[in-house]
Structure formats: structure tokens, C-alpha cells
C-alpha atoms as one frame of an Amber mdcrd trajectory, in Angstrom:
protein
   9.175   5.627  -3.802  10.138   7.928  -0.920   9.389   6.635   2.658   7.538
   9.609   4.127   4.082   8.776   2.944   2.174   8.792   6.132   2.088  12.586
   6.480   0.618  13.168   3.073  -3.109  12.977   4.167  -2.507  15.750   6.893
  -0.659  17.993   4.616  -3.383  20.138   3.149  -2.623  23.874   3.762  -4.288
  27.120   3.693  -1.495  28.637   1.471  -2.670  29.255  -1.860   0.428  30.616
  -3.660   4.047  30.411  -3.247   4.498  33.954  -1.986   2.852  33.503   1.402
   4.789  30.299   1.784   7.950  32.044   1.358   6.847  34.698   3.755   6.339
  32.044   6.349   9.845  30.533   5.681   8.348  27.431   4.050   9.811  25.931
   0.945   7.061  26.472  -1.755   7.921  23.492  -3.713   7.826  21.112  -0.611
   4.639  22.558   0.440   3.147  22.309  -3.091   4.286  18.619  -3.031   2.745
  17.843   0.231  -0.579  19.574  -0.785  -0.475  17.579  -4.056  -0.138  14.456
  -2.190  -2.985  15.529   0.116  -5.236  16.233  -2.694  -4.441  12.962  -4.386
  -5.379  10.808  -1.240  -8.501  12.688  -1.107  -9.390  11.655  -4.872  -8.610
  15.012  -6.335  -6.392  13.676  -9.024  -6.578  16.693 -11.288  -5.993  18.906
  -8.501  -2.979  17.104  -7.425  -1.348  17.424 -10.918  -1.933  21.046 -10.851
   0.099  21.222  -7.590   2.771  18.895  -8.873   3.221  20.847 -12.116   3.569
  24.046  -9.969   6.370  22.326  -8.120   8.222  21.904 -11.275   7.617  25.525
 -12.342   9.004  26.694  -8.916  11.719  24.204  -8.660  12.612  22.771 -12.257
  15.450  20.639 -10.786  12.912  18.629  -9.019  11.142  17.435 -12.091  12.916
  13.989 -12.412  11.988  13.165  -8.860   8.172  13.774  -9.141   7.093  10.241
  -8.989   3.804  11.363  -7.272   3.140  13.264 -10.516   3.510  10.227 -12.506
   0.977   8.272 -10.278  -1.488  10.988 -10.722  -1.012  11.189 -14.543  -1.703
   7.504 -14.767  -5.120   7.820 -12.947  -5.954  10.931 -15.042  -5.525   8.581
 -18.196  -2.467  10.732 -19.325  -0.472   7.713 -19.901   2.374   9.003 -22.305
   3.077  11.839 -19.783   3.173   9.401 -17.007   5.515   7.082 -18.640   7.845
   9.939 -19.378   7.660  11.038 -15.849   8.598   7.705 -14.540  11.374   7.102
 -17.137  12.996  10.474 -15.988  12.798   9.165 -12.504  14.782   6.029 -13.359
  17.209   7.852 -15.365  18.227   9.591 -12.151  17.764   6.614  -9.833  18.458
   3.461 -11.885  17.687   1.344  -8.837  14.030   2.225  -8.389  11.885  -0.717
  -9.180   8.536   1.173  -8.534   9.245   3.715 -11.240  10.151   0.931 -13.810
   7.067  -0.910 -12.945   4.833   2.138 -13.297   6.427   3.336 -16.671   5.416
  -0.252 -17.735   1.796   0.079 -16.366   1.329   3.464 -18.305   2.750   2.023
 -21.533   0.728  -1.201 -21.231  -2.604   0.495 -21.044  -1.428   2.995 -23.875
  -3.524   1.592 -26.896  -0.609   2.694 -29.195   1.964   0.546 -27.188   0.175
  -2.401 -25.539   1.316  -4.974 -22.982   3.891  -6.853 -25.089   5.586  -3.878
 -26.437   5.757  -2.437 -22.684   7.223  -5.635 -21.528   9.929  -5.514 -24.177
  10.718  -1.998 -23.154  10.758  -2.508 -19.396  13.412  -0.621 -17.842  16.284
  -2.544 -16.144  16.992  -1.700 -12.495  19.254  -2.807  -9.751  18.274  -5.522
  -7.326  15.527  -4.365  -5.007  16.054  -5.392  -1.275  12.413  -5.899  -0.891
  11.275  -9.577  -1.806   7.839  -8.398  -2.832   9.225  -5.779  -5.305  11.540
  -8.425  -6.666   8.740 -10.685  -7.196   6.518  -7.851  -8.584   9.247  -6.995
 -11.146   9.704 -10.559 -12.288   6.054 -10.788 -12.885   6.041  -7.764 -15.056
   9.131  -8.843 -16.920   7.664 -12.171 -17.616  10.164 -14.225 -15.537   7.843
 -14.772 -12.580   4.303 -15.438 -12.083   1.190 -14.658 -10.040   1.622 -17.402
  -7.510   5.244 -16.399  -6.849   4.184 -12.846  -6.145   1.527 -13.802  -3.766
   3.880 -16.492  -2.087   5.940 -13.523  -0.792   3.138 -12.617   1.516   3.133
 -15.982   3.066   6.675 -15.307   4.406   6.190 -11.680   5.081   4.100  -9.367
   7.151   1.340  -6.841   6.672   3.261  -4.838   4.129   3.940  -7.720   2.037
   0.255  -8.952   2.163  -0.785  -5.457   0.913   1.681  -4.880  -1.851   1.511
  -8.294  -3.383  -2.184  -7.820  -3.744  -1.711  -4.322  -5.211   0.778  -5.092
  -7.676  -1.051  -8.187  -8.832  -4.139  -6.072  -9.368  -1.996  -3.624 -11.438
  -0.454  -6.309 -13.442  -4.036  -7.749 -14.162  -5.243  -4.200 -15.184  -2.317
  -3.913 -17.579  -3.160  -7.353 -19.093  -6.906  -6.293 -19.642  -8.140  -8.743
 -16.883 -10.687  -6.261 -15.349 -12.385  -8.845 -12.944  -9.049 -10.081 -11.780
  -7.696  -6.639 -11.167 -10.868  -5.697  -9.225 -10.522  -8.733  -6.837  -6.875
  -8.123  -6.179  -7.037  -4.362  -5.737 -10.031  -4.682  -3.391  -8.101  -7.478
  -1.431  -5.141  -4.966  -0.971  -7.635  -2.247   0.251  -9.064  -4.762   2.755
  -5.729  -5.795   4.292  -4.893  -4.378   7.740  -1.994  -2.444   6.127  -4.377
  -1.095   3.312  -6.869   0.108   5.929  -4.649   1.435   8.628  -0.988   2.131
   7.656  -1.374   5.607   6.325   0.958   4.685   3.429   0.469   6.656   0.291
   0.221   3.616  -1.721  -2.523   2.395   0.657  -4.311   5.596  -0.367  -3.606
   4.873  -3.916  -5.294   1.534  -3.843  -8.422   3.178  -2.589  -8.070   5.947
  -5.241  -7.676   3.163  -7.895 -10.841   1.310  -6.751 -12.925   4.517  -6.719
 -11.652   5.640 -10.011 -12.788   2.337 -11.526 -16.077   2.576  -9.963 -15.423
  -0.320  -7.543 -17.230  -0.359  -4.140 -14.644  -0.044  -1.221
């Protein structure tokens, strides 16, 4: 995903429509994206989707790049739409591991598709430079395992600790292991990176826990 996560929580704005944004010299689509991201980090999943949809209405060319919308659709249980969003993203960026994994997650939890079919249809992407994403992708593809994913944290730093727990939790949820998913996601939230980094995905881990009714 895009690198500029930290500003999302501070992006809420008083603009209520594109017109005043244009009058102030602000790109409405960018402003709506930031506002949608802020809403998501605050737990307003449906509100974030409304803003992301407004981005696409204002700037249709940005539609394939709206990974934020895909994440929100996942948590709104709009899994088919989420999968379609992530697949569009990979079509324009074939080296994006996260989008491939999130398309899988949407499809695995879709009762009409399921885990095994989602694995068969996992999008092929280029080699990710991040060891934790390579290990996560291997886990979802069936060529790696949980221990190998967590082993990355032993040789990494705070981000590796957080992300390996997060993707382990997401994988377990896709397999239907609710207790295992809960343990891993809460472990991600509790890491120093999860609690202090300001990363959009750290906020996502907390949103995930709250949407599932797990105490953070």
C-alpha cells in the first residue's frame, strides 16, 4: 500500500462537499480520500466507503488505485466488491503483494468461494522486497507456514513484529480459526508498532478487533 499512512488520522476536515474544496484550491478527490481514511481509523467504516465512492465519482481514473476502499469493503462484509477492488488494483500494479493477499481474504470469507478456491485463484505478483510480505504471501499461497512467517520477526524490527502478527491473524480468520485469529490480531495491536506507529494498518488492526467484538 501507499506509504503515507501516518497523516490519515489527522485528515478529518470541515469541507462537506467538493465545491468549497475547489474554492480553497484543494483537490477534492485527495481531500475525500484523506477524510475517508480518517473515518476508517476512527471506526466509521460505512462513512469511509461513502467518501471513497465519492472519490471515484469525482475522479474515475483513480478507481483502480483505491485500496483504502477495498479494506473498508472487507470490514463492511461487502466481500465481492472488496475482491473486485483489489483485483483492479493488482491489474494496474502487478507487484503489489498486499492487494493480492486482500483479494484472497475477501474471497476466502465469501461463502460462495471459500478458502481453497481463493487459494487456487490467488493473484500472482512480483517479488516483494519486504521479507514479511514474502513470508505472508507464501503462507496464503500454501508454500509457507505460520512458523516461517513469525520467524521473520525474530530477524526484523518493530514493523516486522506487527505485520507478521497481523497477517497471521488475517490468515487464521480466513481459515475459520476465530480463536487463533483473535490471539494474533490482539498481539499485533499490542506491539509497540501497533500502538504507537501511526501506520494506517496499525489502525486497521484495532478496527478489526473492535469489529469482531474483541477487547483491545
